[in-house]
C-alpha cells in the first residue's frame, strides 16, 4: 500500500468496481456512518483505515454485543470483511482485521406460522381495518403459495405472470442470488393473482406488461409513491400483527413455505423452489420429526 485511505474512500472505490444492489449500498452507508462515530471512541481514526486494528474490531464487537444480537454483529463483520478484502486485493490496505471475527449463533428452529393464524390473517383482511383487504389477501396467499421474498414480490411486473401456463418469472435484479427463475403456480397462487387482477379491474386500473404487478399505491390513496416498496409491505404486516396479537411477516411466510415443503418432499426440490444457491441454507428448514425418529428406532432388533 502506498497511501492511506479513509473508510469512506475505501468504500467508494469498492462501490465503483462492484455491482452493488441498491439495498446493499444503503446498508453500507448506514454501517459506515455507525463506524465513523464509534471507532473514534475506540481510539481509531476512520480517516486512515490503517489505524483500525484487530484490537479495535474486537473491542467494537464487545460494544455491539452489549446492545444487539450476535446475528447483527455477524452482519457488520461480513460487510466490513468483504470491504477490507477488496482493499487487500487492490493494495489499498495491508491486512484484514475482520478475518475470523464472526460470533457463533445458536441454531434455533425457524419461526413459522400455523394454518390457524394464517386463516385469521386472511379473515382480518376483510375486517375493514386493513384496506384494501382484497389486495392484501392476494399478497398473503401469493407469498404463502410461492415462498418468494418480499423484494421479489415488489419486483414482479405484469409480463412476469403467465396466466395460461400458470407460471411466474422471478427477475434476476430482484433476486438474492441474481438469477432469473420461472416457478410453477399451484391453484392457490394462481387464484390469488387472478383475484388481484379482478380487484384492479374493479378499481379501473389497467395493468401493462411493464407495470408493477403488486402495487397498492394505484388502488389506495393512503399509500404514497408511484410504486409499492418493501417498506410498505413490512408496514402492512406490522399492522396485521397488531390486529392479530401475534407476529406475522413476509419472512415468516417464506419460512412456513420451506418448512412445510421440507416435511413432504426431498431436500433438493425444496432448494430449487426456494431459490437457494447453497443447500446448507435449505437444511435449516429440515426439522427432526419425532414420530419418524420413533419409527426408525423401532426398527432396532429386540434384545
Short mmCIF file of C-alpha atoms in Angstrom, two decimals:
data_model
loop_
_atom_site.label_atom_id
_atom_site.label_comp_id
_atom_site.label_asym_id
_atom_site.label_seq_id
_atom_site.Cartn_x
_atom_site.Cartn_y
_atom_site.Cartn_z
CA UNK A 1 0.00 0.00 0.00
CA UNK A 2 1.34 3.43 -0.95
CA UNK A 3 -1.12 5.95 0.54
CA UNK A 4 -3.59 5.78 3.39
CA UNK A 5 -7.30 5.89 2.75
CA UNK A 6 -10.31 6.86 4.78
CA UNK A 7 -13.09 4.37 5.39
CA UNK A 8 -15.36 6.34 3.08
CA UNK A 9 -12.73 6.36 0.32
CA UNK A 10 -12.25 2.61 0.60
CA UNK A 11 -15.98 2.08 0.24
CA UNK A 12 -16.17 4.48 -2.72
CA UNK A 13 -13.51 2.50 -4.59
CA UNK A 14 -15.22 -0.77 -3.73
CA UNK A 15 -18.62 0.51 -4.90
CA UNK A 16 -17.09 1.84 -8.12
CA UNK A 17 -15.77 -1.58 -9.10
CA UNK A 18 -18.61 -3.70 -7.73
CA UNK A 19 -22.17 -4.04 -8.99
CA UNK A 20 -23.94 -3.47 -5.69
CA UNK A 21 -27.69 -3.67 -5.31
CA UNK A 22 -29.42 -0.51 -4.03
CA UNK A 23 -30.29 -2.22 -0.74
CA UNK A 24 -26.64 -3.22 -0.22
CA UNK A 25 -25.47 0.31 -0.99
CA UNK A 26 -27.93 1.73 1.52
CA UNK A 27 -26.82 -0.77 4.16
CA UNK A 28 -23.14 0.03 3.63
CA UNK A 29 -23.86 3.74 4.02
CA UNK A 30 -25.57 3.16 7.38
CA UNK A 31 -22.76 0.84 8.57
CA UNK A 32 -20.09 3.36 7.64
CA UNK A 33 -21.93 6.18 9.42
CA UNK A 34 -22.05 3.99 12.52
CA UNK A 35 -18.37 3.05 12.27
CA UNK A 36 -17.30 6.67 11.75
CA UNK A 37 -18.92 7.57 15.07
CA UNK A 38 -17.88 4.60 17.16
CA UNK A 39 -14.33 3.86 16.02
CA UNK A 40 -13.29 7.34 17.14
CA UNK A 41 -14.43 6.43 20.67
CA UNK A 42 -12.23 3.32 20.45
CA UNK A 43 -9.15 5.35 19.57
CA UNK A 44 -9.02 4.61 15.83
CA UNK A 45 -9.09 7.19 13.05
CA UNK A 46 -11.62 6.31 10.31
CA UNK A 47 -9.84 8.83 8.09
CA UNK A 48 -6.91 6.39 7.98
CA UNK A 49 -8.07 2.78 7.80
CA UNK A 50 -4.59 1.52 8.67
CA UNK A 51 -5.22 2.75 12.22
CA UNK A 52 -8.17 0.34 12.55
CA UNK A 53 -6.56 -2.75 14.05
CA UNK A 54 -7.89 -6.15 15.05
CA UNK A 55 -7.93 -4.94 18.65
CA UNK A 56 -10.26 -2.09 17.66
CA UNK A 57 -12.51 -4.51 15.79
CA UNK A 58 -12.74 -6.93 18.72
CA UNK A 59 -13.44 -4.11 21.16
CA UNK A 60 -16.16 -2.80 18.86
CA UNK A 61 -17.60 -6.32 18.81
CA UNK A 62 -18.00 -6.11 22.59
CA UNK A 63 -19.80 -2.78 22.22
CA UNK A 64 -22.21 -4.23 19.65
CA UNK A 65 -22.75 -7.42 21.68
CA UNK A 66 -23.89 -5.31 24.63
CA UNK A 67 -26.80 -3.88 22.66
CA UNK A 68 -27.57 -6.25 19.77
CA UNK A 69 -27.69 -9.91 18.81
CA UNK A 70 -24.76 -11.99 17.52
CA UNK A 71 -26.54 -12.08 14.17
CA UNK A 72 -26.35 -8.28 13.98
CA UNK A 73 -22.63 -8.31 14.68
CA UNK A 74 -22.03 -11.01 12.09
CA UNK A 75 -23.79 -8.86 9.53
CA UNK A 76 -21.46 -5.95 10.35
CA UNK A 77 -18.42 -8.22 10.34
CA UNK A 78 -19.30 -9.83 7.00
CA UNK A 79 -19.76 -6.50 5.24
CA UNK A 80 -16.57 -4.95 6.56
CA UNK A 81 -14.57 -8.13 5.95
CA UNK A 82 -15.58 -8.01 2.28
CA UNK A 83 -14.69 -4.32 2.12
CA UNK A 84 -11.22 -4.87 3.63
CA UNK A 85 -10.61 -7.91 1.43
CA UNK A 86 -11.16 -5.65 -1.56
CA UNK A 87 -8.62 -3.27 -0.05
CA UNK A 88 -6.04 -6.02 0.47
CA UNK A 89 -6.59 -7.43 -3.03
CA UNK A 90 -6.05 -3.98 -4.57
CA UNK A 91 -3.07 -2.98 -2.41
CA UNK A 92 -5.09 -0.31 -0.63
CA UNK A 93 -4.59 -1.78 2.84
CA UNK A 94 -2.05 -4.22 4.26
CA UNK A 95 -4.14 -6.55 6.44
CA UNK A 96 -7.74 -7.52 7.07
CA UNK A 97 -8.57 -7.18 10.79
CA UNK A 98 -12.08 -8.57 10.23
CA UNK A 99 -11.00 -12.12 9.46
CA UNK A 100 -12.48 -14.71 11.84
CA UNK A 101 -14.42 -12.19 13.91
CA UNK A 102 -17.86 -13.75 13.48
CA UNK A 103 -19.74 -14.96 16.55
CA UNK A 104 -21.27 -18.40 16.89
CA UNK A 105 -25.05 -18.38 16.75
CA UNK A 106 -27.27 -20.90 18.49
CA UNK A 107 -29.27 -22.73 15.86
CA UNK A 108 -32.98 -22.45 16.55
CA UNK A 109 -35.98 -23.66 14.65
CA UNK A 110 -37.12 -21.14 12.09
CA UNK A 111 -40.26 -19.34 13.20
CA UNK A 112 -43.25 -20.46 11.19
CA UNK A 113 -46.94 -19.65 11.07
CA UNK A 114 -49.76 -22.04 11.93
CA UNK A 115 -52.59 -22.60 9.48
CA UNK A 116 -54.95 -21.30 12.16
CA UNK A 117 -53.05 -18.00 12.34
CA UNK A 118 -52.94 -17.73 8.55
CA UNK A 119 -56.69 -18.26 8.44
CA UNK A 120 -57.15 -15.47 10.96
CA UNK A 121 -54.84 -13.26 8.92
CA UNK A 122 -56.93 -13.72 5.79
CA UNK A 123 -60.10 -13.07 7.78
CA UNK A 124 -58.54 -9.88 9.17
CA UNK A 125 -58.02 -8.51 5.66
CA UNK A 126 -61.81 -8.49 5.32
CA UNK A 127 -62.37 -6.65 8.63
CA UNK A 128 -62.18 -3.18 7.09
CA UNK A 129 -59.16 -2.25 9.24
CA UNK A 130 -56.53 -3.24 6.69
CA UNK A 131 -57.54 -1.66 3.41
CA UNK A 132 -57.59 -2.61 0.63
CA UNK A 133 -58.41 -6.05 2.00
CA UNK A 134 -58.67 -7.80 -1.37
CA UNK A 135 -55.17 -6.59 -2.27
CA UNK A 136 -53.51 -7.71 0.96
CA UNK A 137 -55.31 -11.04 0.88
CA UNK A 138 -53.71 -11.65 -2.53
CA UNK A 139 -50.30 -10.68 -1.13
CA UNK A 140 -50.55 -13.11 1.80
CA UNK A 141 -51.70 -16.01 -0.37
CA UNK A 142 -49.10 -15.36 -3.07
CA UNK A 143 -46.28 -15.30 -0.51
CA UNK A 144 -47.56 -18.46 1.17
CA UNK A 145 -48.01 -20.47 -2.02
CA UNK A 146 -44.77 -19.38 -3.73
CA UNK A 147 -42.30 -18.79 -0.89
CA UNK A 148 -40.90 -15.75 -2.70
CA UNK A 149 -39.13 -12.98 -0.84
CA UNK A 150 -40.60 -9.54 -0.23
CA UNK A 151 -38.18 -7.95 -2.72
CA UNK A 152 -39.21 -10.50 -5.35
CA UNK A 153 -42.87 -9.70 -4.79
CA UNK A 154 -42.40 -5.98 -5.45
CA UNK A 155 -40.12 -6.76 -8.41
CA UNK A 156 -42.83 -8.62 -10.31
CA UNK A 157 -44.18 -7.00 -13.47
CA UNK A 158 -47.35 -7.68 -15.43
CA UNK A 159 -45.44 -9.62 -18.09
CA UNK A 160 -43.98 -11.95 -15.44
CA UNK A 161 -47.36 -13.61 -14.87
CA UNK A 162 -48.22 -16.32 -17.39
CA UNK A 163 -51.90 -16.97 -16.71
CA UNK A 164 -52.31 -19.63 -19.40
CA UNK A 165 -49.46 -21.84 -18.22
CA UNK A 166 -49.69 -20.95 -14.51
CA UNK A 167 -46.08 -19.71 -14.34
CA UNK A 168 -44.34 -16.79 -12.66
CA UNK A 169 -40.98 -15.33 -13.71
CA UNK A 170 -38.78 -14.04 -10.88
CA UNK A 171 -36.39 -11.44 -12.25
CA UNK A 172 -32.68 -11.55 -11.55
CA UNK A 173 -32.50 -7.89 -10.50
CA UNK A 174 -34.74 -8.62 -7.50
CA UNK A 175 -33.18 -11.97 -6.65
CA UNK A 176 -30.77 -12.50 -3.77
CA UNK A 177 -28.77 -14.89 -5.96
CA UNK A 178 -29.05 -12.65 -9.08
CA UNK A 179 -30.59 -15.50 -11.04
CA UNK A 180 -33.81 -15.36 -13.04
CA UNK A 181 -36.17 -18.23 -12.27
CA UNK A 182 -39.52 -19.44 -13.52
CA UNK A 183 -41.69 -21.08 -10.88
CA UNK A 184 -44.94 -23.04 -11.27
CA UNK A 185 -48.08 -21.63 -9.70
CA UNK A 186 -50.30 -24.03 -7.80
CA UNK A 187 -54.04 -23.48 -7.73
CA UNK A 188 -53.92 -21.26 -4.64
CA UNK A 189 -51.23 -18.98 -6.06
CA UNK A 190 -52.97 -18.71 -9.42
CA UNK A 191 -56.25 -17.83 -7.69
CA UNK A 192 -54.51 -15.19 -5.57
CA UNK A 193 -53.10 -13.40 -8.62
CA UNK A 194 -56.38 -13.69 -10.53
CA UNK A 195 -58.16 -12.11 -7.53
CA UNK A 196 -55.57 -9.33 -7.63
CA UNK A 197 -56.24 -8.65 -11.31
CA UNK A 198 -60.01 -8.70 -10.72
CA UNK A 199 -59.54 -6.14 -7.97
CA UNK A 200 -57.55 -3.90 -10.30
CA UNK A 201 -60.26 -4.08 -12.95
CA UNK A 202 -62.93 -3.21 -10.39
CA UNK A 203 -60.88 -0.12 -9.48
CA UNK A 204 -60.43 0.83 -13.14
CA UNK A 205 -56.70 0.09 -13.09
CA UNK A 206 -55.14 -1.15 -16.31
CA UNK A 207 -52.05 -3.31 -15.82
CA UNK A 208 -49.44 -3.09 -18.56
CA UNK A 209 -46.66 -5.64 -19.15
CA UNK A 210 -44.04 -3.37 -17.54
CA UNK A 211 -46.24 -2.23 -14.65
CA UNK A 212 -45.56 -3.46 -11.13
CA UNK A 213 -47.82 -6.48 -10.58
CA UNK A 214 -48.38 -5.84 -6.86
CA UNK A 215 -48.80 -2.09 -6.41
CA UNK A 216 -51.06 -0.88 -3.62
CA UNK A 217 -50.38 2.79 -4.43
CA UNK A 218 -52.58 2.52 -7.53
CA UNK A 219 -55.66 1.46 -5.60
CA UNK A 220 -55.44 3.17 -2.20
CA UNK A 221 -54.52 6.82 -1.68
CA UNK A 222 -53.20 6.19 1.83
CA UNK A 223 -50.03 4.85 0.22
CA UNK A 224 -47.73 7.38 -1.41
CA UNK A 225 -45.39 6.98 -4.35
CA UNK A 226 -45.71 5.58 -7.84
CA UNK A 227 -44.73 2.03 -6.90
CA UNK A 228 -45.04 -0.23 -3.87
CA UNK A 229 -41.93 -0.55 -1.70
CA UNK A 230 -40.61 -3.23 0.63
CA UNK A 231 -41.21 -0.77 3.46
CA UNK A 232 -44.92 -0.59 2.62
CA UNK A 233 -45.18 -4.39 2.60
CA UNK A 234 -43.49 -4.55 6.01
CA UNK A 235 -45.78 -1.79 7.29
CA UNK A 236 -48.84 -3.82 6.35
CA UNK A 237 -47.53 -6.88 8.17
CA UNK A 238 -46.81 -4.78 11.28
CA UNK A 239 -50.41 -3.57 11.30
CA UNK A 240 -51.65 -7.10 10.66
CA UNK A 241 -49.55 -8.37 13.59
CA UNK A 242 -51.09 -5.72 15.84
CA UNK A 243 -54.55 -6.75 14.67
CA UNK A 244 -53.89 -10.43 15.37
CA UNK A 245 -51.85 -10.02 18.54
CA UNK A 246 -49.20 -12.31 17.03
CA UNK A 247 -46.19 -11.65 14.84
CA UNK A 248 -46.59 -12.33 11.13
CA UNK A 249 -44.29 -11.20 8.32
CA UNK A 250 -43.35 -11.92 4.72
CA UNK A 251 -40.20 -13.62 6.01
CA UNK A 252 -42.16 -15.95 8.29
CA UNK A 253 -44.44 -16.84 5.41
CA UNK A 254 -41.32 -17.89 3.49
CA UNK A 255 -40.10 -19.92 6.48
CA UNK A 256 -43.51 -21.59 6.66
CA UNK A 257 -43.38 -22.42 2.95
CA UNK A 258 -39.93 -24.00 3.29
CA UNK A 259 -40.71 -25.91 6.47
CA UNK A 260 -43.98 -27.34 5.16
CA UNK A 261 -42.29 -28.44 1.93
CA UNK A 262 -39.33 -30.00 3.77
CA UNK A 263 -41.72 -32.32 5.59
CA UNK A 264 -43.24 -33.52 2.33
CA UNK A 265 -40.68 -33.57 -0.49
CA UNK A 266 -36.97 -34.22 -0.99
CA UNK A 267 -34.48 -31.56 0.07
CA UNK A 268 -33.23 -30.89 -3.47
CA UNK A 269 -36.73 -29.94 -4.60
CA UNK A 270 -37.06 -27.60 -1.64
CA UNK A 271 -33.74 -25.98 -2.55
CA UNK A 272 -34.88 -25.35 -6.13
CA UNK A 273 -38.29 -23.98 -5.13
CA UNK A 274 -36.77 -21.63 -2.56
CA UNK A 275 -34.04 -20.47 -4.92
CA UNK A 276 -31.17 -21.30 -2.56
CA UNK A 277 -27.71 -21.29 -4.14
CA UNK A 278 -26.31 -23.35 -1.25
CA UNK A 279 -28.18 -26.40 0.02
CA UNK A 280 -26.93 -25.61 3.52
CA UNK A 281 -29.44 -22.76 3.57
CA UNK A 282 -32.19 -25.24 2.75
CA UNK A 283 -31.14 -27.64 5.50
CA UNK A 284 -32.19 -25.02 8.04
CA UNK A 285 -35.79 -25.88 7.15
CA UNK A 286 -35.42 -29.57 7.91
CA UNK A 287 -36.53 -30.20 11.48
CA UNK A 288 -36.44 -33.52 13.32
CA UNK A 289 -39.76 -35.34 13.19
CA UNK A 290 -40.17 -37.20 16.47
CA UNK A 291 -42.57 -39.77 15.07
CA UNK A 292 -40.20 -40.56 12.20
CA UNK A 293 -37.37 -40.92 14.70
CA UNK A 294 -39.51 -43.21 16.84
CA UNK A 295 -40.38 -45.30 13.78
CA UNK A 296 -36.70 -45.56 12.85
CA UNK A 297 -35.73 -46.63 16.38
CA UNK A 298 -38.47 -49.26 16.36
CA UNK A 299 -36.52 -50.98 13.57
CA UNK A 300 -33.77 -51.96 16.04
CA UNK A 301 -33.66 -55.69 16.84
CA UNK A 302 -35.24 -56.57 20.20
CA UNK A 303 -32.82 -57.83 22.85
#
